[in-house]
XYZ file of C-alpha atoms in Angstrom:
563
model
C -146.320 39.800 14.895
C -146.472 42.841 16.410
C -147.645 46.054 14.540
C -145.245 49.119 14.874
C -146.847 52.435 15.954
C -145.887 55.638 14.968
C -145.726 58.881 16.620
C -148.706 60.373 16.677
C -148.014 64.103 14.601
C -151.253 65.097 12.477
C -152.778 67.856 11.610
C -155.809 69.831 13.621
C -157.885 68.917 10.056
C -157.948 65.527 8.985
C -160.254 63.220 6.709
C -162.117 60.309 8.039
C -159.083 57.722 7.192
C -156.716 60.036 8.923
C -158.551 60.090 12.349
C -158.878 56.317 12.253
C -155.158 55.690 11.479
C -154.356 58.626 14.638
C -156.959 56.441 16.928
C -155.186 53.307 16.090
C -151.510 54.848 16.590
C -152.948 55.743 19.803
C -154.789 52.522 20.817
C -152.848 50.497 23.159
C -151.853 46.908 21.807
C -154.553 44.407 21.787
C -154.703 42.032 24.616
C -154.610 38.309 24.140
C -156.478 36.724 26.426
C -157.267 32.950 27.303
C -159.897 31.273 25.503
C -162.805 31.890 27.510
C -161.691 34.421 29.580
C -163.230 38.367 29.868
C -161.153 41.207 30.384
C -163.167 44.147 31.773
C -161.163 46.385 29.481
C -161.601 44.025 26.471
C -165.422 43.756 26.747
C -167.507 46.088 24.746
C -171.024 46.943 24.273
C -171.362 48.506 20.901
C -174.856 47.547 20.109
C -174.584 44.079 18.581
C -174.525 42.543 21.740
C -173.859 42.626 25.488
C -170.463 40.884 26.694
C -169.008 40.741 23.217
C -165.161 40.585 23.139
C -162.853 42.705 21.224
C -162.015 41.210 17.820
C -165.273 39.336 18.242
C -166.760 41.056 15.353
C -163.630 41.229 13.237
C -163.583 37.360 13.630
C -167.296 36.993 12.160
C -165.862 38.287 8.520
C -162.233 37.371 8.706
C -159.795 34.920 10.293
C -157.000 37.679 10.286
C -155.157 39.831 7.689
C -151.682 39.233 6.302
C -148.853 40.850 4.997
C -146.514 39.173 2.780
C -143.174 40.806 1.623
C -140.168 39.588 -0.529
C -136.815 39.179 1.297
C -133.829 38.725 -0.800
C -132.719 35.562 1.400
C -136.081 33.991 2.712
C -138.024 34.496 -0.471
C -141.683 35.039 0.411
C -142.200 35.965 3.901
C -145.277 36.674 6.364
C -144.129 39.971 7.710
C -147.318 41.008 9.536
C -150.452 39.005 10.974
C -153.056 40.988 12.371
C -155.017 40.865 14.972
C -151.604 39.432 16.790
C -153.274 36.782 18.733
C -154.694 35.327 14.962
C -153.351 31.501 15.138
C -151.786 29.972 11.737
C -149.786 26.898 11.761
C -146.451 27.080 9.852
C -148.109 24.792 7.143
C -150.722 27.289 6.803
C -148.058 30.319 6.587
C -146.069 28.703 3.829
C -149.059 28.168 1.621
C -150.368 31.590 2.129
C -146.722 32.925 1.084
C -146.369 31.248 -1.868
C -150.053 31.499 -3.128
C -149.785 35.304 -1.929
C -147.318 36.073 -5.215
C -148.007 35.664 -8.962
C -145.474 33.030 -10.811
C -142.223 34.719 -11.719
C -143.287 34.335 -15.487
C -146.612 36.106 -14.935
C -145.070 39.516 -15.223
C -147.717 41.184 -13.252
C -146.538 44.833 -12.950
C -148.929 47.305 -11.189
C -151.724 46.236 -9.016
C -153.372 42.795 -9.407
C -156.101 41.021 -7.440
C -156.979 37.239 -7.318
C -157.979 34.868 -4.631
C -156.877 31.229 -3.573
C -158.117 28.694 -1.412
C -156.063 26.345 0.623
C -157.039 23.404 3.186
C -156.844 24.076 7.020
C -154.442 22.135 8.912
C -155.766 18.893 10.860
C -155.985 19.506 14.246
C -157.242 23.376 14.534
C -159.257 24.156 17.335
C -162.496 25.827 16.295
C -162.804 29.260 17.744
C -164.990 29.773 20.970
C -166.214 32.870 19.555
C -166.964 31.861 16.184
C -170.088 33.780 14.844
C -170.616 32.396 11.723
C -172.204 29.017 12.662
C -175.466 30.569 13.468
C -175.997 31.943 10.323
C -174.732 29.530 8.108
C -178.277 27.484 8.406
C -180.018 30.505 6.598
C -177.424 30.574 3.888
C -178.073 29.322 0.038
C -175.998 26.013 0.045
C -173.511 27.224 -2.089
C -172.448 29.795 -0.084
C -172.107 27.641 3.366
C -168.533 28.148 4.660
C -166.607 24.762 4.281
C -164.395 24.282 7.632
C -161.992 22.767 6.077
C -160.704 25.627 4.329
C -159.632 28.995 4.066
C -160.254 31.657 1.545
C -157.073 34.012 0.592
C -158.081 37.200 -1.065
C -154.978 39.075 -2.467
C -153.792 42.589 -3.621
C -150.392 42.217 -4.870
C -148.341 45.368 -6.011
C -145.096 45.268 -7.997
C -143.613 48.338 -8.856
C -140.101 49.372 -9.899
C -137.861 50.841 -6.978
C -134.440 51.407 -7.600
C -133.695 51.763 -3.833
C -134.362 48.292 -3.200
C -131.641 45.430 -4.285
C -134.032 43.676 -6.386
C -134.956 46.448 -8.475
C -138.674 46.142 -7.622
C -141.364 46.538 -4.474
C -143.327 43.457 -4.145
C -145.549 42.790 -1.640
C -149.126 41.591 -1.196
C -151.946 42.108 1.466
C -154.110 39.214 2.000
C -157.464 38.576 3.618
C -157.897 35.410 5.057
C -161.526 34.338 5.735
C -163.875 31.281 5.682
C -166.366 33.204 3.866
C -166.788 32.979 -0.034
C -167.771 36.355 -0.502
C -165.330 37.005 -3.741
C -166.533 40.266 -4.778
C -166.900 42.020 -1.239
C -163.679 41.229 -0.133
C -162.095 42.427 -3.601
C -163.950 45.451 -3.108
C -162.799 45.757 0.638
C -159.164 45.477 -0.467
C -159.527 47.862 -3.244
C -160.315 50.353 -0.485
C -157.692 49.776 1.804
C -154.551 48.155 -0.218
C -153.612 51.362 -1.963
C -153.528 53.689 1.078
C -151.999 50.743 3.096
C -148.683 50.317 0.920
C -148.299 54.206 1.242
C -149.111 54.017 5.514
C -148.497 51.151 6.518
C -149.383 49.232 9.587
C -151.217 51.940 11.491
C -153.487 52.142 8.448
C -154.112 48.411 8.884
C -154.781 48.424 12.082
C -157.301 51.185 11.811
C -159.015 49.253 8.843
C -159.176 46.356 11.253
C -160.760 48.464 13.827
C -163.139 49.465 11.488
C -163.643 45.955 10.611
C -164.396 44.915 14.448
C -167.305 47.250 14.606
C -169.248 45.899 11.448
C -172.620 44.298 12.492
C -172.418 40.157 12.168
C -173.014 38.991 8.454
C -176.622 38.038 9.033
C -177.982 36.889 5.870
C -181.094 38.713 4.641
C -180.141 41.971 6.147
C -179.331 45.132 4.504
C -175.795 46.035 6.429
C -173.516 49.374 6.287
C -170.085 48.416 6.909
C -167.934 51.517 7.298
C -164.540 51.041 6.195
C -161.787 53.961 6.395
C -164.128 56.636 5.626
C -166.303 54.730 3.018
C -169.524 53.227 3.599
C -170.556 50.082 1.890
C -173.719 48.502 1.668
C -174.346 44.744 1.082
C -176.847 42.159 1.237
C -175.999 38.662 1.776
C -178.351 36.291 0.265
C -180.657 33.877 2.232
C -181.700 30.395 1.108
C -185.098 31.925 0.855
C -184.405 34.323 -2.162
C -185.480 33.169 -5.371
C -182.321 32.266 -7.309
C -180.854 34.798 -9.948
C -182.461 37.722 -8.051
C -180.865 40.519 -6.409
C -182.635 41.770 -3.210
C -180.750 44.877 -2.526
C -182.688 48.229 -2.843
C -180.913 51.180 -4.425
C -181.568 53.962 -2.397
C -181.931 57.429 -3.492
C -178.489 59.663 -3.487
C -179.947 62.383 -1.368
C -181.467 60.189 1.356
C -178.380 58.368 1.903
C -174.907 60.862 1.143
C -172.972 58.694 3.483
C -173.400 55.538 1.634
C -170.168 55.136 -0.705
C -170.451 51.737 -2.327
C -173.375 49.704 -2.929
C -172.578 45.900 -4.153
C -175.331 44.267 -5.629
C -173.805 41.187 -5.003
C -171.142 39.759 -2.663
C -169.958 36.267 -4.270
C -170.556 36.482 -8.001
C -167.819 37.389 -10.792
C -168.143 39.095 -14.205
C -169.508 35.777 -15.624
C -169.319 36.278 -19.486
C -165.770 38.354 -19.135
C -164.490 34.744 -17.862
C -166.770 32.504 -20.341
C -165.789 34.783 -23.240
C -163.418 32.977 -24.978
C -164.940 29.787 -24.741
C -168.649 30.690 -24.669
C -169.099 28.606 -27.808
C -168.264 25.497 -25.066
C -170.034 27.016 -22.080
C -172.301 23.812 -22.252
C -169.868 21.174 -22.665
C -168.281 22.832 -19.566
C -171.321 23.199 -17.656
C -171.674 19.287 -18.037
C -167.636 18.987 -16.926
C -168.375 20.721 -13.578
C -171.830 19.473 -12.908
C -170.347 15.917 -13.134
C -167.286 16.675 -10.994
C -164.810 15.815 -13.649
C -161.053 16.567 -13.167
C -160.378 20.068 -14.790
C -157.447 22.488 -15.197
C -157.552 26.089 -16.243
C -154.470 27.227 -17.398
C -154.203 30.923 -17.679
C -151.467 33.790 -17.813
C -152.024 35.084 -14.445
C -153.692 34.600 -10.981
C -156.242 37.067 -11.817
C -157.359 35.018 -15.110
C -156.913 31.958 -13.464
C -158.773 32.682 -10.326
C -161.850 34.350 -12.007
C -162.447 31.369 -14.426
C -162.084 28.656 -11.711
C -164.542 30.900 -9.868
C -166.977 31.139 -12.787
C -167.011 27.466 -13.447
C -168.095 26.559 -9.796
C -170.678 29.425 -10.288
C -171.896 27.890 -13.447
C -173.999 25.270 -11.361
C -175.532 27.476 -9.164
C -178.055 27.023 -7.223
C -176.596 23.423 -6.693
C -173.341 23.442 -4.545
C -169.956 22.263 -6.199
C -168.815 19.794 -3.554
C -165.229 18.811 -4.595
C -162.226 20.569 -3.698
C -161.352 23.610 -6.118
C -158.135 25.797 -6.174
C -158.749 29.106 -8.033
C -154.862 29.631 -7.989
C -152.499 26.692 -7.617
C -148.293 26.442 -7.383
C -146.089 23.755 -7.469
C -145.349 24.746 -3.852
C -149.035 24.050 -2.497
C -149.136 21.493 0.178
C -151.292 19.217 -2.086
C -149.268 19.588 -4.882
C -147.823 15.920 -4.998
C -151.257 14.423 -4.195
C -153.068 16.078 -6.932
C -150.157 15.488 -9.825
C -149.575 12.035 -9.207
C -149.749 9.523 -11.805
C -150.013 6.508 -9.872
C -153.790 6.981 -9.674
C -156.220 8.927 -11.807
C -156.360 12.424 -11.645
C -159.198 13.608 -8.378
C -162.483 15.277 -8.906
C -160.836 19.012 -8.439
C -160.724 22.206 -10.245
C -157.399 23.440 -10.598
C -156.363 27.073 -11.751
C -152.773 27.536 -12.485
C -150.223 30.017 -14.395
C -146.910 28.210 -14.174
C -145.753 26.444 -17.571
C -144.495 23.627 -15.684
C -148.058 22.208 -15.310
C -148.877 21.939 -18.915
C -146.141 19.076 -18.714
C -147.172 17.899 -15.104
C -150.949 17.603 -15.608
C -150.557 16.377 -19.123
C -152.469 13.364 -18.028
C -155.422 14.814 -17.012
C -158.566 14.345 -18.938
C -159.902 18.159 -19.387
C -157.526 21.078 -20.028
C -158.932 24.672 -20.448
C -156.109 26.904 -21.834
C -156.872 30.740 -22.298
C -154.936 33.735 -22.968
C -155.117 37.088 -21.566
C -159.033 38.099 -20.570
C -159.895 41.122 -22.365
C -161.339 44.508 -20.771
C -164.967 44.679 -21.176
C -165.800 45.671 -24.708
C -163.236 43.495 -26.035
C -163.906 40.026 -27.502
C -161.085 37.538 -27.974
C -160.997 35.042 -30.563
C -163.019 32.076 -29.733
C -160.785 28.769 -28.826
C -161.490 25.406 -30.306
C -161.647 22.028 -28.666
C -158.629 20.230 -29.301
C -157.193 16.588 -28.601
C -155.214 16.091 -25.538
C -152.430 14.631 -27.537
C -152.084 18.373 -29.189
C -150.958 19.493 -25.464
C -147.450 18.643 -25.983
C -145.338 21.812 -25.663
C -145.232 24.561 -23.090
C -146.584 27.135 -25.688
C -149.744 25.608 -27.036
C -152.403 27.611 -28.443
C -155.526 28.294 -26.262
C -157.940 25.657 -26.436
C -159.872 23.319 -24.770
C -158.086 19.833 -24.566
C -160.429 17.201 -24.013
C -161.673 14.000 -25.500
C -165.455 14.571 -23.564
C -168.328 14.336 -25.905
C -171.077 15.977 -24.610
C -174.317 14.295 -23.556
C -176.297 17.060 -24.586
C -176.904 18.756 -27.912
C -175.444 22.322 -28.076
C -177.995 25.120 -27.506
C -177.308 27.442 -30.762
C -180.207 29.910 -29.399
C -177.838 31.076 -26.344
C -174.934 31.293 -28.661
C -176.718 33.172 -30.955
C -177.817 35.739 -28.442
C -174.440 36.244 -27.105
C -172.984 36.640 -30.426
C -175.709 39.518 -31.139
C -174.793 41.217 -28.053
C -171.149 41.139 -29.194
C -171.913 42.873 -32.482
C -174.121 45.198 -30.658
C -171.142 46.066 -28.068
C -173.697 45.163 -25.034
C -172.030 45.850 -21.577
C -170.267 42.953 -20.224
C -172.746 43.031 -17.059
C -175.796 42.689 -19.342
C -173.930 39.727 -21.382
C -173.507 38.018 -17.892
C -177.001 38.365 -16.840
C -177.922 36.555 -19.927
C -175.398 33.671 -19.485
C -176.098 33.306 -15.622
C -179.733 33.009 -16.324
C -178.968 30.534 -18.892
C -176.893 28.447 -16.734
C -179.363 28.808 -13.970
C -182.643 27.606 -15.938
C -180.341 24.685 -17.390
C -179.531 23.568 -13.724
C -182.750 23.864 -12.661
C -184.281 22.056 -15.629
C -181.594 18.929 -14.525
C -182.385 19.376 -10.699
C -186.268 19.651 -10.660
C -187.009 16.120 -12.026
C -184.418 14.815 -8.989
C -186.122 17.025 -6.447
C -189.731 15.867 -7.570
C -188.550 12.129 -6.736
C -186.714 12.600 -3.615
C -189.714 14.233 -2.408
C -191.856 11.056 -3.395
C -189.359 8.950 -0.961
C -190.972 10.946 2.063
C -193.240 8.863 4.042
C -197.165 9.981 3.894
C -197.973 12.008 7.186
C -200.467 9.354 7.916
C -197.826 6.935 8.770
C -196.417 9.192 11.607
C -197.636 7.821 14.851
C -196.735 8.792 18.474
C -196.670 5.303 19.545
C -193.998 4.225 17.111
C -190.362 5.388 16.117
C -189.913 8.322 13.079
C -190.990 6.192 9.872
C -187.791 6.050 7.525
C -187.153 7.793 3.913
C -187.778 5.446 1.123
C -184.351 4.464 -0.691
C -183.440 6.261 -3.774
C -183.320 3.591 -6.609
C -181.722 4.925 -9.801
C -183.859 2.750 -11.912
C -186.991 3.857 -10.490
C -186.072 7.578 -10.785
C -185.078 6.760 -14.351
C -188.560 5.648 -15.175
C -190.050 9.077 -14.137
C -188.036 10.944 -16.880
C -190.214 9.853 -19.667
C -193.058 11.644 -18.389
C -191.688 14.577 -15.708
C -188.251 14.923 -16.861
C -186.103 17.867 -18.181
C -188.021 18.083 -21.528
C -191.085 20.060 -19.756
C -188.700 22.898 -18.703
C -185.794 22.860 -21.188
C -185.719 23.209 -25.254
C -182.346 21.231 -25.274
C -182.324 17.787 -26.861
C -179.729 14.784 -25.963
C -178.704 12.124 -24.155
C -180.438 13.465 -20.892
C -180.590 9.791 -19.443
C -176.744 9.318 -19.611
C -176.093 12.717 -18.017
C -178.281 11.355 -15.067
C -176.550 7.977 -14.958
C -173.126 9.942 -14.811
C -174.350 12.412 -12.367
C -175.756 9.970 -10.069
C -172.078 8.853 -9.561
C -170.697 11.670 -9.350
C -169.620 13.886 -5.867
C -171.690 16.240 -6.616
C -174.849 14.355 -6.396
C -173.718 12.524 -3.351
C -172.983 15.971 -1.466
C -176.852 17.107 -3.013
C -178.283 13.866 -1.973
C -176.917 13.948 1.797
C -178.292 17.579 2.209
C -181.864 16.814 1.065
C -181.885 13.428 3.088
C -180.716 15.358 6.060
C -183.430 18.075 5.472
C -186.313 15.194 5.171
C -185.091 13.489 7.853
C -184.894 16.235 10.513
C -188.882 17.440 8.928
C -189.749 13.576 9.455
C -188.428 14.274 13.265
C -190.233 17.518 13.508
C -193.333 15.948 12.708
C -193.005 12.977 14.684
C -192.536 15.253 17.714
C -195.505 17.588 16.985
C -197.565 14.473 16.779
C -196.009 13.341 20.285
C -196.956 16.681 21.974
C -200.499 16.703 20.563
C -201.065 13.194 21.902
C -199.651 14.373 25.128
C -201.780 17.616 25.053
C -205.091 15.175 24.218
C -204.118 12.874 27.176
C -203.560 16.168 29.342
C -207.060 17.490 28.302
C -208.827 14.144 28.678
C -207.271 14.123 32.379
C -208.295 17.338 33.454
C -211.733 16.653 31.940
C -212.126 13.418 33.754
C -210.875 15.201 37.080
C -213.690 17.856 36.637
C -216.200 15.261 36.049
C -215.213 13.206 39.281
C -215.350 16.147 41.167
C -218.913 17.088 39.687
C -220.050 13.546 40.631
C -218.780 13.579 44.238
C -220.438 17.159 44.811
C -223.756 15.306 43.286
C -223.628 12.671 45.759
C -223.093 14.828 48.542
């Protein structure tokens, strides 16, 4: 869809954002070129690499930017897609339309930010100029992009406007990306959305031009990203970082006056704020997420639902949650029938919903978290209780964790006391999140280390690698053999928590999260074996080559002596 340019009439003295908008107004419309074609006027060399096409820099971060408005006759509608050549199927546009607006019952007046995730249409052609794949291998496993899904980052505004027939101005600015950098993109939206709603399309075009000039999202590098007069400093984690640490360096203000925003994380949410109503049951929720159990979060608004779902996914880090998850899910979603059918067991998925209709539609799901409004930092809501599912009968059921699940592990009272003490002492939410995140990290690592140790033992000995034979195969993973190792090298070596660890492992070995984790580890070890075999082959060839050279020299010397 085309963007409408405005007549250029700016004052002589303008700020950085006004200069960018003016430049965007004067810029010609982007030229759409055929795949693989290069136009001289589209080719740029801006220090990121020679022969870089216009919008390649943008595509490394975003697929497109959408503006979704409300039409009295059509309902939600995509008003603008930028850049203009961005491709979205009709099904993807429909999903974006419905997922970009809160449900009518949410009553979200003012500005609201949230996140959604939707399935990419099948048969979509992968962009020839996508720069993400080369960086994906250096990312932690939980930050690797999923080629089958898009993320949508939303800034929604609803304010009273008597000049409109509906009586309200309702519009969403949405960033569509493959990257799960929740905190980063929400920060970007905070910088550009409020002014966009005032200045309209030329401002959006100028912001997109800024994004197109950004360096590629290389893991491990400190990046300076200018956006409409503001410079954000970020660092994308790598798979080599120590889990639970932040590598970004806080620079002094005097030396870096151009730095406006420093982000200590690109992907993490306020963990304690999300778990606050249920922190008494946080260990049970950790088990449910670890085991890939079907889970529904019923919340009053998309902000609460999306933050809570993302916090749940984050609680098993550095393990990747491999099943589907939807931070915000509506009755209009294209997978609605698939996920709400009663003809089969609920799938392994975490859904965040706000429509009261789901209280009835998903009543057959085994685990439901119903939360109230998340309180601002410093305010602690009443702790919800674990209740039986049969009590979730009405649409106005009280907040609580509705489940019949019996945890395998005993509840860790120490972490609860530590968090409760923090509440009493009015410890900042950020500090509480650090404590809770470290607790989850240590719990997950204690669980995963015995598996890592056993899987490492499946690797053949290096002496079995021969250049004259095919690479040796990994030994088979035998669950009972693994269980026997837990007696001496189980999680009791690193965790104080007691309980039925064996039962938890048996359940985990049947879960999608184990399948995803083991496939990744098996692939890594197979690649390692192939590399070692190739190295042995090269070494043998080198030795043979040296022997041939020595033999040739010896023969020459013998011939010389005879002569």
